[in-house]
Coordinates of C-alpha atoms and ligand atoms in Angstrom, one line a residue:
M1 CA -11.2 35.3 8.8
T2 CA -8.4 33.4 7.1
K3 CA -6.2 33.8 10.2
V4 CA -8.8 32.1 12.4
A5 CA -9.2 29.2 9.9
K6 CA -5.4 28.6 9.9
H7 CA -5.3 28.7 13.6
T8 CA -8.0 26.1 13.9
T9 CA -6.4 23.8 11.4
A10 CA -3.1 23.9 13.4
Q11 CA -5.0 23.2 16.6
V12 CA -6.8 20.3 15.1
T13 CA -3.5 18.8 13.7
S14 CA -1.7 19.2 17.0
A15 CA -4.5 17.3 18.8
D16 CA -3.9 14.4 16.4
S17 CA -0.1 14.5 16.8
E18 CA -0.4 14.8 20.6
F19 CA -2.6 11.7 21.0
Y20 CA -1.7 9.4 18.0
L21 CA 2.0 8.8 18.1
P22 CA 4.4 7.6 15.5
A23 CA 6.2 4.3 16.3
D24 CA 9.3 5.5 18.1
A25 CA 7.5 8.0 20.4
F26 CA 4.7 5.5 21.0
F27 CA 6.8 2.5 22.0
R28 CA 9.1 4.8 24.2
A29 CA 6.0 6.3 25.9
N30 CA 4.9 2.8 26.8
L31 CA 8.1 1.7 28.3
P32 CA 8.9 -0.5 30.3
T33 CA 5.8 -2.4 29.0
A34 CA 6.1 -4.4 25.9
L35 CA 3.1 -4.5 23.6
T36 CA 1.6 -6.9 21.2
F37 CA -1.1 -6.8 18.5
D38 CA -4.3 -6.4 20.6
D39 CA -2.6 -3.8 22.9
V40 CA -2.6 -1.2 20.1
S41 CA -4.8 0.2 17.4
L42 CA -3.8 2.4 14.4
A43 CA -5.1 5.9 13.8
T44 CA -6.8 6.5 10.5
L45 CA -5.7 9.3 8.1
Y46 CA -7.0 11.3 5.2
S47 CA -7.0 9.0 2.3
E48 CA -7.4 9.0 -1.5
I49 CA -6.6 5.3 -1.7
L50 CA -9.3 2.8 -2.5
P51 CA -8.4 -0.6 -0.8
K52 CA -8.5 -2.4 -4.1
D53 CA -5.8 -0.1 -5.5
A54 CA -3.4 -0.6 -2.5
D55 CA -0.2 -2.2 -3.7
T56 CA 0.8 -5.1 -1.4
S57 CA 4.1 -6.0 -3.0
T58 CA 7.3 -6.3 -0.9
F59 CA 10.9 -7.3 -1.2
L60 CA 12.7 -9.8 0.9
S61 CA 16.0 -9.0 -0.8
D62 CA 17.0 -7.0 -3.9
A63 CA 16.4 -10.2 -5.9
L64 CA 13.2 -11.6 -4.3
R65 CA 10.0 -9.7 -4.7
L66 CA 6.6 -11.0 -3.5
Q67 CA 3.3 -9.7 -4.6
I68 CA 1.8 -10.1 -1.1
P69 CA 3.8 -9.8 2.1
V70 CA 2.8 -13.3 3.4
I71 CA 5.0 -16.3 3.9
S72 CA 3.8 -19.8 5.1
S73 CA 5.8 -21.1 8.0
D74 CA 8.5 -23.7 7.6
M75 CA 6.6 -26.1 9.9
D76 CA 5.9 -29.8 9.1
T77 CA 2.1 -29.3 9.5
V78 CA 2.1 -26.1 7.3
T79 CA 4.4 -26.1 4.3
E80 CA 5.3 -28.7 1.8
S81 CA 5.1 -28.3 -2.0
R82 CA 1.3 -28.2 -2.2
M83 CA 1.2 -25.3 0.3
A84 CA 4.2 -23.6 -1.3
I85 CA 2.6 -23.8 -4.8
A86 CA -0.6 -22.2 -3.4
M87 CA 1.3 -19.5 -1.6
A88 CA 3.3 -18.6 -4.7
L89 CA 0.2 -18.7 -7.0
N90 CA -1.3 -16.1 -4.6
G91 CA 1.7 -13.9 -4.7
G92 CA 3.4 -15.0 -1.5
L93 CA 6.1 -17.5 -0.6
G94 CA 6.2 -20.9 1.1
L95 CA 9.1 -22.1 3.1
I96 CA 9.4 -25.9 2.9
H97 CA 10.2 -27.4 6.3
Y98 CA 13.2 -29.6 7.0
N99 CA 11.6 -32.4 9.0
M100 CA 12.2 -34.8 6.1
P101 CA 15.3 -36.4 4.5
A102 CA 17.4 -33.8 2.7
R103 CA 16.8 -35.4 -0.7
E104 CA 13.1 -35.2 -0.2
Q105 CA 13.3 -31.5 0.7
V106 CA 15.1 -30.9 -2.6
K107 CA 12.4 -32.8 -4.5
E108 CA 9.7 -30.7 -2.8
V109 CA 11.4 -27.6 -4.0
A110 CA 11.6 -29.0 -7.5
R111 CA 7.9 -29.8 -7.4
V112 CA 7.2 -26.1 -6.8
K113 CA 9.6 -24.9 -9.4
R114 CA 8.1 -27.2 -12.0
H115 CA 4.5 -26.4 -11.2
I116 CA 3.7 -23.8 -13.8
H117 CA 6.5 -22.8 -15.9
G118 CA 6.8 -21.2 -19.3
L119 CA 9.0 -24.1 -20.5
I120 CA 9.2 -27.1 -18.2
Q121 CA 12.8 -28.0 -18.9
D122 CA 12.8 -31.2 -17.0
P123 CA 9.3 -32.7 -17.4
I124 CA 8.3 -35.8 -15.6
T125 CA 8.4 -38.6 -18.2
V126 CA 7.5 -42.3 -18.2
A127 CA 9.3 -45.3 -19.9
P128 CA 7.6 -47.1 -22.8
D129 CA 7.8 -50.5 -21.1
A130 CA 6.2 -49.3 -17.8
L131 CA 2.7 -50.4 -17.0
I132 CA -0.2 -48.0 -16.6
G133 CA -0.5 -49.4 -13.1
D134 CA 3.0 -48.1 -12.4
V135 CA 2.1 -44.7 -13.7
L136 CA -1.0 -44.6 -11.5
K137 CA 1.2 -45.5 -8.5
L138 CA 3.7 -42.8 -9.5
I139 CA 0.9 -40.2 -9.6
E140 CA -0.3 -41.2 -6.2
S141 CA 3.0 -41.4 -4.5
K142 CA 4.3 -38.1 -5.9
R143 CA 0.8 -36.4 -5.5
F144 CA 1.0 -35.2 -9.1
S145 CA -1.9 -33.1 -10.2
F146 CA -1.5 -34.1 -13.8
S147 CA -1.7 -37.5 -15.7
T148 CA -0.4 -36.8 -19.2
F149 CA 3.3 -37.7 -19.6
P150 CA 5.8 -37.6 -22.5
V151 CA 7.3 -41.1 -23.1
V152 CA 11.0 -41.3 -23.5
D153 CA 13.4 -44.2 -24.0
G154 CA 16.6 -44.8 -22.0
A155 CA 18.6 -42.3 -24.2
G156 CA 16.1 -39.5 -23.6
I157 CA 14.6 -39.8 -27.1
L158 CA 10.9 -38.8 -27.3
V159 CA 8.9 -41.9 -28.4
G160 CA 5.4 -40.9 -27.6
L161 CA 2.9 -39.1 -25.4
L162 CA 0.8 -40.9 -22.8
S163 CA -2.6 -39.1 -22.6
G164 CA -4.3 -38.8 -19.3
N165 CA -7.4 -40.4 -20.9
V166 CA -5.7 -43.8 -20.8
V167 CA -4.1 -43.4 -17.3
K168 CA -7.0 -45.3 -15.7
D169 CA -7.4 -48.2 -13.4
R170 CA -9.1 -50.3 -16.1
Y171 CA -5.9 -50.2 -18.3
K172 CA -3.5 -50.9 -15.4
T173 CA -2.1 -54.1 -16.9
K174 CA -1.4 -52.5 -20.3
K175 CA 2.0 -51.3 -21.3
V176 CA 2.6 -47.5 -21.9
A177 CA 4.0 -48.3 -25.4
D178 CA 0.7 -50.0 -26.4
V179 CA -1.6 -47.1 -25.4
M180 CA 0.5 -44.0 -26.0
T181 CA 0.2 -41.7 -29.0
P182 CA 3.3 -42.7 -31.0
R183 CA 6.0 -40.1 -31.9
A184 CA 5.1 -40.2 -35.6
Q185 CA 1.6 -38.8 -34.8
L186 CA 2.9 -36.0 -32.5
I187 CA 3.4 -32.4 -33.6
T188 CA 6.6 -31.2 -31.8
E189 CA 8.6 -28.0 -31.8
K190 CA 12.3 -27.4 -32.2
E191 CA 14.3 -26.2 -29.1
S192 CA 15.9 -23.5 -31.2
A193 CA 12.5 -22.1 -32.1
V194 CA 11.3 -21.6 -28.5
A195 CA 14.5 -20.8 -26.6
K196 CA 14.2 -17.1 -26.8
D197 CA 10.6 -16.6 -25.6
P198 CA 8.8 -19.9 -24.7
I199 CA 5.5 -18.2 -23.8
K200 CA 5.3 -16.3 -27.1
A201 CA 6.4 -19.3 -29.1
S202 CA 3.9 -21.6 -27.4
D203 CA 1.1 -19.1 -27.7
A204 CA 1.7 -19.1 -31.5
F205 CA 2.0 -22.9 -31.5
F206 CA -1.3 -23.5 -29.7
T207 CA -3.1 -21.0 -32.1
R208 CA -1.7 -22.8 -35.1
H209 CA -2.5 -26.3 -33.9
V210 CA -6.1 -26.3 -32.9
G211 CA -7.0 -28.9 -30.2
I212 CA -3.4 -29.6 -29.2
N213 CA -2.7 -28.7 -25.6
K214 CA 0.9 -29.9 -25.0
M215 CA 3.8 -28.5 -26.9
L216 CA 6.7 -31.0 -26.8
V217 CA 10.1 -29.5 -27.4
V218 CA 12.9 -31.6 -28.9
D219 CA 16.5 -31.1 -29.9
A220 CA 18.0 -32.0 -33.3
A221 CA 18.6 -35.6 -32.1
G222 CA 15.0 -36.0 -31.1
R223 CA 15.7 -35.9 -27.4
L224 CA 12.9 -34.3 -25.2
R225 CA 14.1 -30.9 -24.1
G226 CA 10.9 -29.4 -22.6
L227 CA 7.2 -29.2 -22.4
V228 CA 4.7 -26.4 -22.5
T229 CA 1.0 -26.9 -21.6
S230 CA -1.6 -24.6 -23.1
S231 CA -3.3 -24.2 -19.7
D232 CA 0.0 -22.9 -18.3
V233 CA 0.4 -20.4 -21.1
E234 CA -3.2 -19.3 -20.7
K235 CA -2.7 -18.8 -17.0
I236 CA 0.5 -16.9 -17.5
T237 CA -1.0 -14.6 -20.2
A238 CA -4.1 -14.1 -18.0
E239 CA -1.9 -13.2 -15.1
A240 CA -0.5 -10.3 -16.9
K241 CA -4.0 -8.8 -16.9
S242 CA -5.1 -9.8 -13.4
R243 CA -4.6 -7.7 -10.3
R244 CA -3.2 -10.5 -8.0
K245 CA -0.1 -11.9 -9.6
P246 CA 1.7 -15.0 -8.6
S247 CA 5.3 -14.6 -7.3
R248 CA 7.6 -15.8 -10.1
D249 CA 11.3 -15.8 -10.8
S250 CA 12.8 -14.3 -13.9
Q251 CA 12.2 -17.6 -15.7
F252 CA 8.4 -17.6 -15.0
R253 CA 8.8 -20.3 -12.3
L254 CA 7.0 -20.0 -9.0
V255 CA 9.2 -18.9 -6.2
V256 CA 9.9 -21.1 -3.2
G257 CA 12.1 -21.1 -0.1
A258 CA 13.5 -23.9 2.0
A259 CA 14.4 -24.1 5.7
L260 CA 17.9 -25.2 6.5
S261 CA 18.8 -27.4 9.3
P262 CA 22.1 -26.6 11.1
V263 CA 23.3 -30.2 10.8
R264 CA 26.0 -31.1 13.4
K265 CA 28.6 -33.8 13.5
P266 CA 28.7 -36.3 16.4
D267 CA 31.2 -34.1 18.2
G268 CA 28.7 -31.2 18.2
S269 CA 30.5 -29.1 15.6
L270 CA 28.6 -27.9 12.5
D271 CA 28.8 -30.2 9.5
H272 CA 29.9 -27.6 7.0
E273 CA 30.3 -30.1 4.2
K274 CA 26.8 -31.5 4.6
I275 CA 25.2 -28.1 4.9
L276 CA 26.8 -26.7 1.8
E277 CA 26.1 -29.9 -0.2
H278 CA 22.4 -29.6 0.7
V279 CA 22.2 -25.9 -0.2
E280 CA 24.0 -26.7 -3.5
H281 CA 21.3 -29.2 -4.3
L282 CA 18.5 -26.7 -3.4
V283 CA 20.2 -24.0 -5.5
S284 CA 20.5 -26.4 -8.5
E285 CA 16.7 -26.7 -8.3
H286 CA 16.5 -22.9 -8.4
V287 CA 15.4 -22.4 -4.8
D288 CA 14.7 -18.7 -4.2
A289 CA 15.4 -18.3 -0.6
I290 CA 17.0 -20.3 2.3
A291 CA 15.8 -19.8 5.8
V292 CA 18.1 -20.6 8.7
S293 CA 15.3 -21.2 11.1
T294 CA 16.0 -21.6 14.8
A295 CA 14.4 -20.6 18.1
H296 CA 17.5 -18.4 19.0
G297 CA 19.2 -16.8 16.0
H298 CA 21.6 -14.6 18.0
T299 CA 24.0 -17.4 18.6
A300 CA 27.5 -18.4 17.3
G301 CA 26.1 -21.5 15.6
V302 CA 23.4 -19.7 13.6
G303 CA 25.9 -16.9 12.7
D304 CA 28.3 -19.5 11.4
V305 CA 25.7 -21.2 9.2
V306 CA 24.6 -17.9 7.8
K307 CA 28.2 -16.9 7.1
L308 CA 29.0 -20.3 5.6
V309 CA 26.1 -20.1 3.2
R310 CA 26.6 -16.4 2.3
G311 CA 30.3 -17.1 1.6
A312 CA 29.4 -20.0 -0.8
F313 CA 26.3 -18.4 -2.4
P314 CA 26.8 -14.6 -2.6
E315 CA 23.6 -14.0 -4.6
L316 CA 21.2 -16.3 -2.7
T317 CA 18.4 -14.7 -0.6
L318 CA 19.1 -15.6 3.0
I319 CA 16.5 -15.4 5.8
A320 CA 17.6 -16.1 9.3
G321 CA 16.3 -16.0 12.8
N322 CA 14.6 -15.8 15.2
V323 CA 15.6 -12.8 17.3
T324 CA 13.8 -10.1 19.2
S325 CA 16.6 -7.5 19.7
A326 CA 18.3 -4.9 17.7
S327 CA 21.7 -6.5 18.4
G328 CA 20.3 -9.9 17.1
V329 CA 19.2 -8.2 13.9
A330 CA 22.6 -6.5 13.5
F331 CA 24.4 -9.7 14.2
L332 CA 22.6 -11.7 11.6
A333 CA 22.8 -8.9 9.1
D334 CA 26.6 -8.7 9.6
C335 CA 26.8 -12.5 9.0
G336 CA 25.1 -12.0 5.6
A337 CA 21.3 -12.4 6.1
N338 CA 19.0 -10.4 3.8
A339 CA 15.9 -10.8 5.9
I340 CA 15.6 -11.4 9.6
K341 CA 12.7 -13.3 11.3
I342 CA 11.4 -11.6 14.5
G343 CA 9.5 -13.6 17.1
Q344 CA 10.3 -15.6 20.1
G345 CA 7.3 -17.2 21.7
P346 CA 4.4 -15.4 20.1
G347 CA 3.2 -18.4 18.0
S348 CA -0.2 -20.0 18.7
I349 CA 1.5 -23.4 19.5
C350 CA 4.6 -21.9 21.3
T351 CA 5.4 -22.4 24.9
T352 CA 8.9 -20.9 24.9
R353 CA 7.8 -18.0 27.1
I354 CA 6.3 -20.4 29.6
V355 CA 9.1 -23.0 29.5
A356 CA 12.1 -20.8 29.2
G357 CA 10.7 -17.5 30.5
V358 CA 12.0 -15.6 27.6
G359 CA 10.6 -13.6 24.6
I360 CA 9.2 -10.2 23.9
P361 CA 5.6 -9.3 22.9
Q362 CA 5.6 -9.1 19.2
L363 CA 5.0 -5.4 18.3
T364 CA 7.6 -4.1 20.7
A365 CA 10.1 -6.7 19.5
L366 CA 9.4 -5.6 15.9
H367 CA 9.9 -2.0 16.8
V368 CA 13.2 -2.5 18.6
A369 CA 14.4 -4.8 15.7
S370 CA 13.4 -2.1 13.1
H371 CA 16.1 0.3 14.5
A372 CA 18.8 -2.1 13.5
A373 CA 17.1 -3.2 10.3
K374 CA 17.2 0.5 9.1
L375 CA 20.8 0.9 9.9
K376 CA 21.9 -2.4 8.4
N377 CA 19.5 -2.2 5.4
V378 CA 17.9 -5.6 5.9
K379 CA 14.3 -6.7 5.8
L380 CA 12.2 -7.8 8.8
I381 CA 9.7 -10.6 8.8
A382 CA 7.2 -10.8 11.7
D383 CA 6.9 -14.4 12.7
G384 CA 4.1 -15.8 14.8
G385 CA 1.1 -14.7 16.9
I386 CA -1.0 -13.5 13.9
T387 CA -4.6 -14.5 14.3
K388 CA -6.5 -12.0 12.1
S389 CA -5.9 -9.6 9.2
G390 CA -5.7 -6.6 11.5
D391 CA -2.6 -8.1 13.2
I392 CA -1.0 -8.3 9.7
V393 CA -1.6 -4.6 9.1
K394 CA -0.1 -3.8 12.5
A395 CA 2.9 -6.0 11.9
L396 CA 3.5 -4.5 8.5
T397 CA 3.8 -1.0 10.0
L398 CA 7.1 -2.3 11.5
S399 CA 8.2 -5.1 9.1
D400 CA 8.3 -6.1 5.4
A401 CA 6.4 -9.4 5.6
V402 CA 4.7 -11.8 8.0
I403 CA 5.0 -15.5 8.5
L404 CA 1.8 -17.5 9.2
G405 CA 1.5 -20.9 10.8
G406 CA -1.8 -21.4 12.6
L407 CA -3.8 -19.3 10.1
L408 CA -2.8 -21.6 7.2
A409 CA -2.5 -25.0 9.1
G410 CA -6.2 -25.7 8.6
C411 CA -6.1 -25.2 4.8
R412 CA -6.5 -28.2 2.6
E413 CA -3.1 -27.5 1.1
A414 CA -1.3 -28.0 4.4
P415 CA 0.2 -31.4 5.0
G416 CA -1.6 -33.9 7.3
E417 CA -4.7 -35.9 7.6
I418 CA -8.1 -34.5 8.0
M419 CA -9.9 -35.9 11.0
E420 CA -13.5 -35.7 12.1
I421 CA -14.4 -35.2 15.7
S422 CA -18.1 -34.8 16.7
G423 CA -19.1 -33.8 13.2
K424 CA -16.3 -31.1 12.9
V425 CA -13.3 -31.6 10.7
Y426 CA -9.8 -30.8 11.9
K427 CA -6.1 -31.0 10.8
Q428 CA -3.1 -31.5 13.0
Y429 CA -1.0 -28.5 13.8
R430 CA 2.1 -28.9 16.0
G431 CA 4.9 -26.7 17.2
M432 CA 8.3 -27.5 15.7
G433 CA 9.5 -27.6 19.3
S434 CA 6.9 -30.1 20.4
L435 CA 8.3 -33.5 21.4
S436 CA 6.8 -35.3 18.4
A437 CA 8.2 -32.7 15.9
M438 CA 11.6 -32.7 17.5
K439 CA 11.7 -36.5 17.3
A440 CA 10.9 -36.2 13.6
G441 CA 13.9 -33.9 13.0
S442 CA 13.4 -30.4 14.3
A443 CA 15.4 -30.8 17.6
A444 CA 18.3 -28.8 16.1
R445 CA 16.1 -25.8 15.7
Y446 CA 15.7 -25.7 19.5
G447 CA 19.4 -26.5 20.2
H448 CA 18.7 -30.2 21.1
D449 CA 19.9 -33.5 19.5
K450 CA 17.1 -35.7 18.3
N451 CA 19.1 -38.8 19.0
D452 CA 20.0 -37.8 22.5
Q453 CA 18.1 -40.2 24.7
T454 CA 20.1 -39.5 27.9
R455 CA 18.6 -36.0 28.6
K456 CA 15.1 -35.1 29.1
V457 CA 14.4 -32.5 26.4
A458 CA 12.1 -29.7 27.3
A459 CA 9.4 -29.2 24.7
E460 CA 8.8 -25.6 23.6
G461 CA 5.7 -26.2 21.6
I462 CA 2.4 -28.1 21.8
E463 CA 0.5 -30.5 19.5
A464 CA -2.9 -29.1 18.5
L465 CA -5.7 -29.3 16.0
K466 CA -7.0 -26.6 13.7
E467 CA -10.5 -26.6 12.3
V468 CA -10.3 -27.1 8.5
S469 CA -10.5 -23.7 6.9
G470 CA -10.9 -24.2 3.2
S471 CA -8.3 -23.4 0.6
V472 CA -5.3 -21.1 0.7
D473 CA -7.0 -19.0 -2.0
D474 CA -9.9 -18.3 0.3
V475 CA -7.9 -17.6 3.4
L476 CA -5.4 -15.3 1.7
G477 CA -8.2 -13.6 -0.2
I478 CA -9.8 -12.6 3.1
L479 CA -6.5 -11.7 4.8
I480 CA -5.2 -9.6 1.9
G481 CA -8.6 -7.9 1.6
G482 CA -8.1 -6.8 5.3
V483 CA -4.5 -5.6 4.7
Q484 CA -5.7 -3.5 1.7
S485 CA -8.5 -2.1 3.9
G486 CA -6.0 -1.1 6.5
M487 CA -3.8 0.6 3.9
G488 CA -6.9 2.4 2.6
Y489 CA -7.7 3.7 6.2
L490 CA -4.2 5.0 6.5
G491 CA -4.1 6.5 3.0
A492 CA -1.2 4.3 2.1
S493 CA -0.8 3.2 -1.5
T494 CA 2.2 1.0 -0.8
L495 CA 3.7 -0.9 2.2
P496 CA 6.6 1.5 2.7
E497 CA 4.0 4.3 2.9
L498 CA 2.0 2.3 5.5
R499 CA 5.2 2.1 7.6
S500 CA 5.9 5.8 7.4
K501 CA 2.3 6.9 8.0
A502 CA 1.4 4.6 11.0
R503 CA 0.5 6.2 14.3
Y504 CA -0.5 4.2 17.3
I505 CA -2.7 4.4 20.3
R506 CA -2.8 2.1 23.3
V507 CA -6.0 0.0 23.8
S508 CA -7.4 -0.8 27.3
P509 CA -9.1 -4.1 28.1
A510 CA -12.4 -2.2 27.6
G511 CA -11.2 -1.0 24.2
Q512 CA -10.3 -4.6 23.2
K513 CA -13.8 -5.7 24.1
E514 CA -15.2 -2.8 22.1
A515 CA -13.1 -3.8 19.1
A516 CA -14.8 -7.3 18.8
P517 CA -18.5 -7.9 18.1
H518 CA -20.3 -7.4 21.3
D519 CA -23.8 -7.4 22.8
V520 CA -25.3 -9.2 19.8
I521 CA -25.9 -12.8 18.8
E522 CA -23.7 -13.4 15.7
V523 CA -25.4 -15.0 12.7
S524 CA -23.1 -17.0 10.4
T525 CA -23.6 -16.3 6.7
R526 CA -20.7 -18.5 5.6
T527 CA -21.4 -20.5 2.5
N528 CA -20.4 -24.2 2.1
S529 CA -17.8 -23.4 -0.6
S530 CA -15.0 -24.4 1.7
Ligands
XMP601 P1 1.5 -18.9 14.5 O1 1.1 -18.0 15.6 O2 1.3 -18.4 13.2 O3 3.1 -19.1 14.7 O4 0.9 -20.3 14.7 C1 3.9 -19.8 13.9 C2 5.4 -19.6 14.3 O5 5.6 -20.1 15.6 C3 7.0 -20.5 15.7 N1 7.1 -21.9 16.2 C4 7.3 -22.2 17.4 N2 7.7 -21.5 18.5 N3 7.7 -23.4 19.9 C5 7.9 -22.1 19.7 O6 8.2 -21.4 20.7 C6 7.4 -24.2 18.8 O7 7.2 -25.4 19.0 C7 7.2 -23.6 17.6 N4 6.8 -24.1 16.3 C8 6.8 -23.0 15.5 C9 7.6 -20.4 14.3 O8 8.4 -19.3 14.2 C10 6.4 -20.3 13.4 O9 6.6 -19.7 12.2

C-alpha cells in the first residue's frame, strides 16, 4: 500500500518537472527564440505563504536596501524630486533624470533627502527683512509642500519662526520680521541634547510641550542647527509599526538616486573633471545611488565613467547600463558597478529595435544576463517593457528589481502638465531618445551630441501621452499587491526564494488570449478617488 503511494507521488512530481522547467532548462529549450513577458507563464507551487506576508525587500548593493523592488525611471517625464519622494515613501527608489542643469539636479536630490528626516540639518529658512510675497514666490518656485519657516539673520542666528498661518496672499506686502513669532517666545532645544537620537529627543519634546509642532535646534551661540517637525516624528514612529516601510538611509533620510550624464569635452573625450565634480556635489547631498544610464552600456565610454566614479567613490552604490548580454554584465561589473540595468528596446516609448535593429526580448535578456550576475556577484535591474504586475513577478524571477517608466508617467507625481483631450486627462511621456528629449540634454545617452547640427540624429524614442493614473501610492499599491500574489502562488516568502522556485511554461497566442478577460463585457467599478 505504502509502496504504491510512494510510486504515485514520484510520478506526479516527475510530470511537473517534465513540463514546468526551471529557468536554464526552459530558456535553452526555447532557443533560438528569445522570449518576453507575455510569452511565458509561471507554474504555481505548494504554498504556505499568504500574499500579505511575502517580503518584497531587495538589495541593489550591500549598502542600499529597498523595501519594494521598484525604481522609477530616470526620464524627464517620470522622475524629479516629487516622484522620488513618493517612490521612497512607498519603499522604492527614484532616479532623478539629468535633462536639467547639473546644479538643479543636485537641488532635486537635496529636496528628497530633506523631505522627512529625523533632524533636518539644513532647513529652508527665510530672512527677517523678506516680504511675505517673496516667501510665497519661493514656495511656488521650489514647489515646497510646507509654509512654516525658521527666520535667521545673516549670521545664521535664529530670530523667529514664520508660521504658515501668515504666509498668505493678503499679507504679501508685510515684512517677515513684523509677522513672525519672535525668538523670545520660541521654545527651542539645544543641539547637544538631540544629537544622539533626534527622534527620541523630539518625541519627548513634543510630549512635554503640548501644541508645539516644530522643534528648533540651536547651538550655544543661538545659531539654527536643525528642525524636527512633530508630523515627521509621528510618521517615523508609525512606520516602525506599519508593514510597508519607506526606504531610508541610516540617518532616517529618504533614499534617492541620480542619473549621471557622461559629459564630453568638445574634442569628444570624457570630461573627467566635470563628471567627478558633479558626483562630488551629489554625494555631499547624500545621494544613495548614481546611475550611469545609456542605451549601450557595453562600451569603452560607459566603462570609463563607471571606473572613474568607482575609483573616486569606493562606497557609492553604482548602477550602470543598459546591456542585454552576459559579457556586458561582466564588463560593467569589472568596471565597478553594483547593479546592472538590463533592457535594450523593450520600453513602451522605445524604437531602438526598429531604428537600429538591435535588442533582445526582455526575459531571455534577463536570463542570459543572470549567468554573469551570479558569477560576478552583482544585482540585475529589469528596465523597460513592464505593463502589468504579472510582468514584474516574471522579471523578478530573474532579477533583483525593476525600473518603471510608462506605468508611473501618468501619476500626478510625475513631472509635466496635465492636459485634457475630449474629456480625458493625459500627461506627456516621451522617450529619452526622442528628438525633443535629446535636444533637452539626453543626446549623450544615445551617443549623440545635442549641439551637433550638422548630422541628422536618428531618434530612438517617441513622444507620447499617458492617461492620468492617480497617485504613486495607488499605482504601487496595486502593483505590489500583484507581486505579493505571485509570491504567494509560488510559495515564496522572499524574492530570492521566488527566483529559486520559478518554473516556466511557454504560452501560445491562444494561451495569451485565455490569460486576459475574454468573452465578457467588462464593467468598470473604479471609484473616483484618483
Ligand atoms: P517603460 O516600458 O517602462 O520603459 O515605459 C522605460 C524605459 O525605457 C528606456 N527608454 C528608452 N529606450 N528609446 C529607447 O530605446 C528611448 O527613447 C527611451 N527612453 C527611455 C529606459 O531604459 C526606461 O527606463
